[in-house]
Coordinates of C-alpha atoms in Angstrom, one line a residue:
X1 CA -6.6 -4.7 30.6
X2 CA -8.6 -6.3 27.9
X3 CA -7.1 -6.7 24.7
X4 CA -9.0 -8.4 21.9
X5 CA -6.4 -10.0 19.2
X6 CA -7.3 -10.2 15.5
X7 CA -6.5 -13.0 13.2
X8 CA -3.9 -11.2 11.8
X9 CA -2.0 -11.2 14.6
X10 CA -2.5 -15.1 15.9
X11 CA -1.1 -16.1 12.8
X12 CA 2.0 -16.1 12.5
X13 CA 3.5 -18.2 14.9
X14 CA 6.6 -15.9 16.5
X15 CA 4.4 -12.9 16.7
X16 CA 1.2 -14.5 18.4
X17 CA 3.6 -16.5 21.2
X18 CA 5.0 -13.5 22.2
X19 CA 1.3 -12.0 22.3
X20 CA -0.1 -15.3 24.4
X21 CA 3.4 -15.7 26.5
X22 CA 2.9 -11.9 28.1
X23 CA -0.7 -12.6 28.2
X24 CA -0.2 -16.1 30.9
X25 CA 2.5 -14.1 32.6
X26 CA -0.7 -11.6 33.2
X27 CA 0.2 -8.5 31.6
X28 CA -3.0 -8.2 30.0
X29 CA -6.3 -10.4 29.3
X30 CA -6.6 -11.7 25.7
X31 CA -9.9 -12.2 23.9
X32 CA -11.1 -13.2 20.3
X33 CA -14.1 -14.6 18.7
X34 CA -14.6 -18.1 17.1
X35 CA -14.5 -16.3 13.9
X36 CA -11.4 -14.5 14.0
X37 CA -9.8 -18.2 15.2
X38 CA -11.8 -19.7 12.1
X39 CA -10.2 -17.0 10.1
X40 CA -6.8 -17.7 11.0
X41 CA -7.4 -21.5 10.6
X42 CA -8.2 -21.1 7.1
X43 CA -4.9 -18.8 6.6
X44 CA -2.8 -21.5 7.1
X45 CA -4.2 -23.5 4.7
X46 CA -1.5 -21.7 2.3
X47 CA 0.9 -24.1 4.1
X48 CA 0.7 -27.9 3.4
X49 CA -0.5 -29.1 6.9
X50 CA -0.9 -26.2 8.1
X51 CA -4.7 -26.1 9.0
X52 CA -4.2 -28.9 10.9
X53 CA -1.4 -27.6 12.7
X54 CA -3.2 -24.3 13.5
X55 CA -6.6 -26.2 14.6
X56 CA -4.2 -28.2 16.9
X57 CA -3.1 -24.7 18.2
X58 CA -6.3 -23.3 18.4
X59 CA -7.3 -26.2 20.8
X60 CA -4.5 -25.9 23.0
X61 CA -5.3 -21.9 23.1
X62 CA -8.7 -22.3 24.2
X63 CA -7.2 -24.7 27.3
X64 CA -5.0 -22.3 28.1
X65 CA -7.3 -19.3 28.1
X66 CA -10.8 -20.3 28.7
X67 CA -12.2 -17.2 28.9
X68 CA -10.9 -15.8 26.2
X69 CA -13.2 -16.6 23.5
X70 CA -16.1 -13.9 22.9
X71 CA -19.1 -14.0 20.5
X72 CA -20.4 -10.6 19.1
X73 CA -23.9 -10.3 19.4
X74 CA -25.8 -9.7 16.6
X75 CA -27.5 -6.4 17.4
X76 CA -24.0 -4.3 17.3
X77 CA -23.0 -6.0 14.7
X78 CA -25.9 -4.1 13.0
X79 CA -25.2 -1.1 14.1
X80 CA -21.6 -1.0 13.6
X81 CA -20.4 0.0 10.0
X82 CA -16.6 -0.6 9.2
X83 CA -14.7 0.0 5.4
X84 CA -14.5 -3.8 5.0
X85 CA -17.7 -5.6 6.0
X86 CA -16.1 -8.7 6.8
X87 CA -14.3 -7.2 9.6
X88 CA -17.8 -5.8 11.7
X89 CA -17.3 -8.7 13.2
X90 CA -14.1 -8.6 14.9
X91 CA -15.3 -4.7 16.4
X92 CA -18.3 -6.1 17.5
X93 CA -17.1 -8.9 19.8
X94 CA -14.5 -6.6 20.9
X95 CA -17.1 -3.9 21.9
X96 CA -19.4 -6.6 23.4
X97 CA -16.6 -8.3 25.4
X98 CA -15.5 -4.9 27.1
X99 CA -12.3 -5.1 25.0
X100 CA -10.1 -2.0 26.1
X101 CA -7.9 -2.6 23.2
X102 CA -7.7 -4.0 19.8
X103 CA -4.2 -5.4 18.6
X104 CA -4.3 -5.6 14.5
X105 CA -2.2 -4.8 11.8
X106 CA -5.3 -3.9 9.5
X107 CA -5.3 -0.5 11.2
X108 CA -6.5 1.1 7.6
X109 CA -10.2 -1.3 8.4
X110 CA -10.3 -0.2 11.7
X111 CA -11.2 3.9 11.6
X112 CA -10.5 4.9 14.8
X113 CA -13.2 7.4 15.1
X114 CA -15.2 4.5 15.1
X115 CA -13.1 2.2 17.3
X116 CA -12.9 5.1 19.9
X117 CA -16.8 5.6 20.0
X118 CA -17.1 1.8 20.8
X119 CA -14.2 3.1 24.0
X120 CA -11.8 0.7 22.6
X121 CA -7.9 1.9 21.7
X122 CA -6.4 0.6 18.6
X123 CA -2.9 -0.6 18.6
X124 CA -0.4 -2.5 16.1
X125 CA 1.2 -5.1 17.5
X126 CA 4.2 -3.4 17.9
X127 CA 3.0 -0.8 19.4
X128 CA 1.2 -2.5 22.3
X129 CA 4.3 -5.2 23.0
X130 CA 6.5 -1.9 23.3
X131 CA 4.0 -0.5 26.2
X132 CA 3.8 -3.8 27.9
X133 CA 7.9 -3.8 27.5
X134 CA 8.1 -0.8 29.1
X135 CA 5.3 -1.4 31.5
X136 CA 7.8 -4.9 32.2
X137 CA 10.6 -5.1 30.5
X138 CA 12.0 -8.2 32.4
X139 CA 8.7 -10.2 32.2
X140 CA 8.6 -9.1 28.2
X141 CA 12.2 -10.1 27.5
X142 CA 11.7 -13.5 29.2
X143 CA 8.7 -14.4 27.0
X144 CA 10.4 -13.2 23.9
X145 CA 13.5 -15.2 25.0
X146 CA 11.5 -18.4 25.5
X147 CA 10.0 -17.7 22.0
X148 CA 13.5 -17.1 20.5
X149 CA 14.7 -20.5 22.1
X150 CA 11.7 -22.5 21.2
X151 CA 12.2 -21.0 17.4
X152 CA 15.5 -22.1 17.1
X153 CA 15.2 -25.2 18.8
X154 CA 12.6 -26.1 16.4
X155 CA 14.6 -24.8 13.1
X156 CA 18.0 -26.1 14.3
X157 CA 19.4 -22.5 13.4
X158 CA 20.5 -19.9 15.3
X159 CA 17.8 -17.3 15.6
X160 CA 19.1 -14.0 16.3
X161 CA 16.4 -11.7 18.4
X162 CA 16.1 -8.7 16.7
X163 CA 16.3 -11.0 13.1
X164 CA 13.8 -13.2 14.9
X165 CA 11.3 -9.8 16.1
X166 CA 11.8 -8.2 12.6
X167 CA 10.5 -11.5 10.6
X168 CA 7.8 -11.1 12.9
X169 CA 7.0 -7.5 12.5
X170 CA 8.3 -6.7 15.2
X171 CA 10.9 -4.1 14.6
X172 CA 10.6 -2.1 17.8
X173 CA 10.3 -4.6 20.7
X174 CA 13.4 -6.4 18.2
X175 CA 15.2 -3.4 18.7
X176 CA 14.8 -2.7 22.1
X177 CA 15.4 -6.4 23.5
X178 CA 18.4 -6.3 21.1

């Protein structure tokens, strides 16, 4: 399965480690477009350091998943008309990469009438880790572990799962792996 990710869902951290750990353990293929890692690099501008930080993580992303990155072309972005404008873009090189699904929280900018007639499903983040969980549980549950230890590692607290999943807008998978 191809599954095209949106910025909003590679930044923040928790949330887009879960989505890249299931994604190397081969539960599905991930795609986006340089745009949509563009836009997520200039999100974390809002944190001192952070664009650095993110471009850093952007680099190590493209290593890790090569043929991940898609470019829409420019003739269905013309065809293609969305509520926002500025998100054409991210349906395009989801349609033009074969994308079977797109993972966003913007699901109001993303009719989907209009995803559908491109044949791509449209799923909140949520939503999608649930079916991989129940697709995998153990394979799920081990990234989201990792996650969980890397997270409190790095803050020196402890980090409670579903506390951890909820920050992260993850209520559901929190629950479940609770």
């Amino acid at each position: 399965m191809k599954v095209f990710l949106d910025a909003c869902v590679l930044y923040p951290t928790v949330l887009r480690e879960i989505l890249t750990g299931c994604a190397a353990q081969g539960l599905y293929r991930p795609l986006w477009s340089p745009r949509v890692l563009e836009e997520w690099a200039r999100a974390a501008r809002k944190i001192e350091g952070g664009e650095v930080i993110a471009r850093g993580e952007i680099a190590g992303l493209r290593a890790r998943f090569p043929g991940a990155e898609v470019a829409p072309g420019a003739a269905t972005e013309a065809r293609l008309w969305l509520p926002d404008e500025n998100d054409i873009h991210v349906l395009a090189a989801a349609s033009d990469a074969g994308a079977d699904r797109l993972v966003t929280f913007n699901m109001r900018d993303f009719p989907r009438r209009d995803v559908a007639a491109e044949g791509i499903e449209l799923a909140n983040p949520d939503a999608f880790l649930m079916e991989l969980w129940l697709a995998d549980a153990r394979v799920v549950a081990e990234v989201a572990e990792e996650v969980r230890a890397t997270a409190e590692a790095l803050s020196g607290e402890v980090q409670a799962m579903r506390a951890l999943l909820k920050r992260g807008r993850l209520p559901r998978l929190g629950k479940a792996l609770a």
